[in-house]
């Protein structure tokens, strides 16, 4: 299909496979998480366990929902900025990874 990014990616992967290489792709997505009063879900420390424990129920639910949709989560961790988290998903073929990235976002 002309102009379809997914088809273009698939074709590029197929062309590259003729010469032998194969590809695996993974994504990480950063997001901000706020509480019901629009306050940061964590205030730090960044990359610390406390900030992850503060949203433990949410992360368990999120991983469960993503797994049910075929998205393997490798990690979720709090970033330095208050309310900021990052989620990394497992590598897959480029087209499958792009599909999973779209679902994740």
CSV table of N, CA and C in Angstrom, one decimal:
chain,number,residue,atom,x,y,z
A,1,UNK,N,0.9,-1.2,0.0
A,1,UNK,CA,0.0,0.0,0.0
A,1,UNK,C,0.9,1.2,0.0
A,2,UNK,N,0.7,2.1,-1.0
A,2,UNK,CA,1.5,3.3,-1.1
A,2,UNK,C,1.2,4.2,0.1
A,3,UNK,N,2.3,4.7,0.7
A,3,UNK,CA,2.2,5.7,1.8
A,3,UNK,C,1.9,5.1,3.2
A,4,UNK,N,1.9,3.8,3.2
A,4,UNK,CA,1.6,3.1,4.5
A,4,UNK,C,2.9,2.9,5.2
A,5,UNK,N,3.2,3.5,6.4
A,5,UNK,CA,4.4,3.3,7.1
A,5,UNK,C,4.7,1.9,7.5
A,6,UNK,N,3.6,1.2,7.9
A,6,UNK,CA,3.7,-0.2,8.4
A,6,UNK,C,4.2,-1.0,7.2
A,7,UNK,N,3.6,-0.9,6.0
A,7,UNK,CA,4.0,-1.6,4.8
A,7,UNK,C,5.4,-1.3,4.4
A,8,UNK,N,5.8,0.0,4.5
A,8,UNK,CA,7.1,0.4,4.1
A,8,UNK,C,8.1,-0.2,5.1
A,9,UNK,N,7.8,-0.3,6.3
A,9,UNK,CA,8.7,-0.9,7.3
A,9,UNK,C,8.9,-2.4,7.0
A,10,UNK,N,7.8,-3.1,6.8
A,10,UNK,CA,7.8,-4.5,6.4
A,10,UNK,C,8.6,-4.8,5.2
A,11,UNK,N,8.4,-3.9,4.2
A,11,UNK,CA,9.2,-4.1,2.9
A,11,UNK,C,10.7,-3.9,3.2
A,12,UNK,N,11.0,-2.9,4.0
A,12,UNK,CA,12.5,-2.7,4.3
A,12,UNK,C,13.1,-3.8,5.0
A,13,UNK,N,12.3,-4.4,6.0
A,13,UNK,CA,12.8,-5.5,6.7
A,13,UNK,C,13.0,-6.7,5.8
A,14,UNK,N,12.1,-6.9,4.9
A,14,UNK,CA,12.2,-8.0,3.9
A,14,UNK,C,13.4,-7.9,3.0
A,15,UNK,N,13.6,-6.6,2.5
A,15,UNK,CA,14.8,-6.4,1.7
A,15,UNK,C,16.1,-6.6,2.4
A,16,UNK,N,16.1,-6.2,3.6
A,16,UNK,CA,17.4,-6.4,4.4
A,16,UNK,C,17.6,-7.9,4.6
A,17,UNK,N,16.6,-8.7,4.8
A,17,UNK,CA,16.7,-10.1,5.1
A,17,UNK,C,17.3,-10.8,3.9
A,18,UNK,N,17.3,-10.3,2.7
A,18,UNK,CA,17.9,-10.9,1.6
A,18,UNK,C,19.4,-11.0,1.7
A,19,UNK,N,20.0,-10.0,2.4
A,19,UNK,CA,21.4,-10.0,2.6
A,19,UNK,C,21.8,-10.7,3.9
A,20,UNK,N,20.8,-11.2,4.7
A,20,UNK,CA,21.1,-11.9,5.9
A,20,UNK,C,20.8,-11.3,7.2
A,21,UNK,N,20.9,-10.0,7.4
A,21,UNK,CA,20.6,-9.5,8.7
A,21,UNK,C,19.1,-9.6,9.1
A,22,UNK,N,18.9,-9.7,10.4
A,22,UNK,CA,17.6,-9.7,10.9
A,22,UNK,C,17.6,-8.6,12.0
A,23,UNK,N,16.4,-8.1,12.4
A,23,UNK,CA,16.3,-7.0,13.3
A,23,UNK,C,15.4,-7.4,14.4
A,24,UNK,N,15.7,-6.8,15.6
A,24,UNK,CA,14.8,-6.8,16.8
A,24,UNK,C,14.8,-5.4,17.2
A,25,UNK,N,13.6,-5.0,17.6
A,25,UNK,CA,13.4,-3.6,18.0
A,25,UNK,C,12.7,-3.5,19.3
A,26,UNK,N,13.0,-2.6,20.2
A,26,UNK,CA,12.3,-2.4,21.4
A,26,UNK,C,12.1,-0.9,21.6
A,27,UNK,N,11.1,-0.6,22.5
A,27,UNK,CA,10.8,0.8,22.7
A,27,UNK,C,10.7,1.1,24.2
A,28,UNK,N,11.0,2.3,24.6
A,28,UNK,CA,10.7,2.8,26.0
A,28,UNK,C,9.8,4.0,25.8
A,29,UNK,N,8.9,4.1,26.7
A,29,UNK,CA,8.0,5.3,26.7
A,29,UNK,C,8.0,5.9,28.0
A,30,UNK,N,8.2,7.2,28.0
A,30,UNK,CA,8.1,8.0,29.3
A,30,UNK,C,6.7,8.6,29.4
A,31,UNK,N,6.3,8.7,30.6
A,31,UNK,CA,4.9,9.3,30.8
A,31,UNK,C,4.9,9.9,32.2
A,32,UNK,N,3.9,10.8,32.4
A,32,UNK,CA,3.7,11.4,33.7
A,32,UNK,C,2.5,10.9,34.3
A,33,UNK,N,2.6,10.6,35.6
A,33,UNK,CA,1.4,10.0,36.3
A,33,UNK,C,1.1,10.9,37.5
A,34,UNK,N,-0.2,11.4,37.4
A,34,UNK,CA,-0.7,12.3,38.4
A,34,UNK,C,-1.8,11.6,39.3
A,35,UNK,N,-2.0,12.0,40.5
A,35,UNK,CA,-3.0,11.5,41.4
A,35,UNK,C,-4.4,12.1,41.0
A,36,UNK,N,-5.4,11.8,41.8
A,36,UNK,CA,-6.7,12.2,41.5
A,36,UNK,C,-6.9,13.8,41.6
A,37,UNK,N,-5.9,14.4,42.3
A,37,UNK,CA,-6.0,15.8,42.5
A,37,UNK,C,-5.0,16.5,41.5
A,38,UNK,N,-4.5,15.8,40.5
A,38,UNK,CA,-3.5,16.3,39.5
A,38,UNK,C,-2.2,16.7,40.1
A,39,UNK,N,-1.8,16.1,41.2
A,39,UNK,CA,-0.5,16.2,41.8
A,39,UNK,C,0.4,15.1,41.3
A,40,UNK,N,1.7,15.3,41.3
A,40,UNK,CA,2.6,14.2,40.9
A,40,UNK,C,2.4,13.0,41.7
A,41,UNK,N,2.4,11.8,41.1
A,41,UNK,CA,2.2,10.6,41.8
A,41,UNK,C,3.5,10.3,42.6
A,42,UNK,N,4.6,10.8,42.3
A,42,UNK,CA,5.8,10.7,43.1
A,42,UNK,C,6.6,12.0,43.1
A,43,UNK,N,7.3,12.2,44.2
A,43,UNK,CA,8.1,13.4,44.2
A,43,UNK,C,9.6,13.0,44.4
A,44,UNK,N,9.9,11.7,44.2
A,44,UNK,CA,11.3,11.3,44.3
A,44,UNK,C,11.5,10.3,45.4
A,45,UNK,N,12.7,9.9,45.6
A,45,UNK,CA,13.8,10.2,44.7
A,45,UNK,C,13.7,9.6,43.4
A,46,UNK,N,14.2,10.2,42.3
A,46,UNK,CA,14.2,9.6,41.0
A,46,UNK,C,15.0,8.3,41.0
A,47,UNK,N,14.5,7.4,40.3
A,47,UNK,CA,15.1,6.0,40.1
A,47,UNK,C,15.0,5.2,41.4
A,48,UNK,N,14.3,5.7,42.4
A,48,UNK,CA,14.3,5.0,43.7
A,48,UNK,C,13.0,4.2,43.9
A,49,UNK,N,13.2,3.2,44.7
A,49,UNK,CA,12.1,2.2,45.0
A,49,UNK,C,10.8,2.9,45.6
A,50,UNK,N,11.0,3.9,46.5
A,50,UNK,CA,9.9,4.6,47.1
A,50,UNK,C,8.9,5.1,46.1
A,51,UNK,N,9.5,5.8,45.0
A,51,UNK,CA,8.6,6.3,44.0
A,51,UNK,C,7.8,5.3,43.3
A,52,UNK,N,8.4,4.1,43.2
A,52,UNK,CA,7.7,3.0,42.5
A,52,UNK,C,6.6,2.4,43.4
A,53,UNK,N,7.0,2.2,44.7
A,53,UNK,CA,6.0,1.7,45.7
A,53,UNK,C,4.8,2.6,45.8
A,54,UNK,N,5.0,3.9,45.6
A,54,UNK,CA,3.8,4.8,45.7
A,54,UNK,C,2.7,4.5,44.7
A,55,UNK,N,3.1,3.9,43.6
A,55,UNK,CA,2.1,3.6,42.5
A,55,UNK,C,2.1,2.1,42.2
A,56,UNK,N,2.4,1.3,43.2
A,56,UNK,CA,2.5,-0.2,43.0
A,56,UNK,C,1.2,-0.8,42.5
A,57,UNK,N,0.1,-0.5,43.0
A,57,UNK,CA,-1.2,-1.0,42.4
A,57,UNK,C,-1.4,-0.7,41.0
A,58,UNK,N,-1.1,0.6,40.6
A,58,UNK,CA,-1.2,1.0,39.2
A,58,UNK,C,-0.3,0.2,38.3
A,59,UNK,N,1.0,0.0,38.7
A,59,UNK,CA,1.9,-0.7,37.9
A,59,UNK,C,1.6,-2.1,37.7
A,60,UNK,N,1.1,-2.8,38.8
A,60,UNK,CA,0.7,-4.2,38.6
A,60,UNK,C,-0.5,-4.3,37.7
A,61,UNK,N,-1.5,-3.4,37.8
A,61,UNK,CA,-2.6,-3.4,36.8
A,61,UNK,C,-2.2,-3.1,35.4
A,62,UNK,N,-1.3,-2.1,35.2
A,62,UNK,CA,-0.8,-1.8,33.9
A,62,UNK,C,-0.1,-3.0,33.3
A,63,UNK,N,0.8,-3.6,34.0
A,63,UNK,CA,1.5,-4.8,33.4
A,63,UNK,C,0.6,-5.9,33.1
A,64,UNK,N,-0.4,-6.1,33.9
A,64,UNK,CA,-1.5,-7.2,33.6
A,64,UNK,C,-2.2,-6.9,32.4
A,65,UNK,N,-2.6,-5.6,32.2
A,65,UNK,CA,-3.4,-5.2,31.0
A,65,UNK,C,-2.5,-5.4,29.7
A,66,UNK,N,-1.3,-4.9,29.8
A,66,UNK,CA,-0.4,-5.0,28.7
A,66,UNK,C,-0.1,-6.5,28.3
A,67,UNK,N,0.2,-7.3,29.3
A,67,UNK,CA,0.4,-8.7,29.0
A,67,UNK,C,-0.8,-9.4,28.3
A,68,UNK,N,-2.0,-9.0,28.8
A,68,UNK,CA,-3.2,-9.6,28.2
A,68,UNK,C,-3.3,-9.2,26.7
A,69,UNK,N,-2.6,-8.1,26.3
A,69,UNK,CA,-2.6,-7.6,24.9
A,69,UNK,C,-1.4,-8.0,24.2
A,70,UNK,N,-0.6,-8.9,24.8
A,70,UNK,CA,0.6,-9.4,24.1
A,70,UNK,C,1.8,-8.5,24.2
A,71,UNK,N,1.8,-7.6,25.1
A,71,UNK,CA,3.0,-6.7,25.2
A,71,UNK,C,3.8,-7.1,26.5
A,72,UNK,N,5.0,-7.6,26.3
A,72,UNK,CA,5.8,-8.0,27.4
A,72,UNK,C,6.6,-6.8,28.0
A,73,UNK,N,6.4,-6.5,29.2
A,73,UNK,CA,7.1,-5.4,29.9
A,73,UNK,C,8.4,-5.8,30.5
A,74,UNK,N,9.4,-5.1,30.1
A,74,UNK,CA,10.7,-5.5,30.7
A,74,UNK,C,11.0,-4.7,32.0
A,75,UNK,N,10.6,-3.5,32.1
A,75,UNK,CA,10.7,-2.7,33.3
A,75,UNK,C,9.9,-1.5,33.3
A,76,UNK,N,9.5,-1.1,34.5
A,76,UNK,CA,8.9,0.2,34.8
A,76,UNK,C,9.7,0.9,35.9
A,77,UNK,N,10.1,2.1,35.7
A,77,UNK,CA,10.8,2.7,36.8
A,77,UNK,C,10.5,4.2,36.8
A,78,UNK,N,10.6,4.8,38.0
A,78,UNK,CA,10.4,6.3,38.1
A,78,UNK,C,11.7,7.0,37.6
A,79,UNK,N,11.4,8.1,36.9
A,79,UNK,CA,12.5,8.9,36.4
A,79,UNK,C,12.7,10.1,37.4
A,80,UNK,N,13.7,10.9,37.1
A,80,UNK,CA,14.1,11.9,38.0
A,80,UNK,C,13.1,13.0,38.3
A,81,UNK,N,12.3,13.4,37.3
A,81,UNK,CA,11.3,14.5,37.4
A,81,UNK,C,10.1,14.0,38.2
A,82,UNK,N,9.6,14.7,39.2
A,82,UNK,CA,8.4,14.3,39.9
A,82,UNK,C,7.3,13.9,38.9
A,83,UNK,N,6.6,12.8,39.1
A,83,UNK,CA,5.5,12.3,38.3
A,83,UNK,C,5.9,11.5,37.1
A,84,UNK,N,7.2,11.5,36.8
A,84,UNK,CA,7.7,10.9,35.5
A,84,UNK,C,8.1,9.5,35.7
A,85,UNK,N,7.6,8.6,34.8
A,85,UNK,CA,7.9,7.2,34.8
A,85,UNK,C,8.4,6.8,33.4
A,86,UNK,N,9.0,5.6,33.3
A,86,UNK,CA,9.4,5.1,32.1
A,86,UNK,C,9.0,3.6,32.0
A,87,UNK,N,8.5,3.1,30.9
A,87,UNK,CA,8.2,1.7,30.7
A,87,UNK,C,8.9,1.2,29.5
A,88,UNK,N,9.6,0.1,29.6
A,88,UNK,CA,10.3,-0.5,28.5
A,88,UNK,C,9.6,-1.8,28.1
A,89,UNK,N,9.4,-2.0,26.8
A,89,UNK,CA,8.8,-3.3,26.4
A,89,UNK,C,9.8,-4.2,25.7
A,90,UNK,N,9.6,-5.4,25.7
A,90,UNK,CA,10.5,-6.4,25.1
A,90,UNK,C,10.7,-6.3,23.6
A,91,UNK,N,11.9,-6.6,23.2
A,91,UNK,CA,12.2,-6.6,21.7
A,91,UNK,C,11.3,-7.6,20.9
A,92,UNK,N,11.1,-7.2,19.7
A,92,UNK,CA,10.3,-8.0,18.8
A,92,UNK,C,10.7,-7.6,17.4
A,93,UNK,N,10.1,-8.3,16.4
A,93,UNK,CA,10.4,-7.9,15.0
A,93,UNK,C,10.0,-6.4,14.8
A,94,UNK,N,10.6,-5.7,13.9
A,94,UNK,CA,10.3,-4.3,13.8
A,94,UNK,C,8.9,-4.0,13.6
A,95,UNK,N,8.1,-4.7,12.8
A,95,UNK,CA,6.7,-4.4,12.6
A,95,UNK,C,5.9,-4.7,13.9
A,96,UNK,N,6.2,-5.9,14.5
A,96,UNK,CA,5.5,-6.2,15.7
A,96,UNK,C,5.9,-5.2,16.8
A,97,UNK,N,7.1,-4.8,16.9
A,97,UNK,CA,7.5,-3.8,17.9
A,97,UNK,C,6.8,-2.5,17.7
A,98,UNK,N,6.7,-2.1,16.4
A,98,UNK,CA,5.9,-0.8,16.1
A,98,UNK,C,4.5,-0.9,16.5
A,99,UNK,N,3.9,-2.1,16.2
A,99,UNK,CA,2.5,-2.3,16.6
A,99,UNK,C,2.3,-2.2,18.1
A,100,UNK,N,3.2,-2.9,18.8
A,100,UNK,CA,3.1,-2.9,20.3
A,100,UNK,C,3.4,-1.5,20.9
A,101,UNK,N,4.3,-0.8,20.2
A,101,UNK,CA,4.5,0.6,20.7
A,101,UNK,C,3.3,1.5,20.5
A,102,UNK,N,2.6,1.3,19.4
A,102,UNK,CA,1.3,2.0,19.2
A,102,UNK,C,0.3,1.6,20.3
A,103,UNK,N,0.2,0.4,20.5
A,103,UNK,CA,-0.8,-0.1,21.6
A,103,UNK,C,-0.4,0.4,23.0
A,104,UNK,N,0.9,0.4,23.2
A,104,UNK,CA,1.3,0.9,24.5
A,104,UNK,C,1.0,2.4,24.7
A,105,UNK,N,1.3,3.2,23.7
A,105,UNK,CA,1.0,4.6,23.8
A,105,UNK,C,-0.5,4.9,23.9
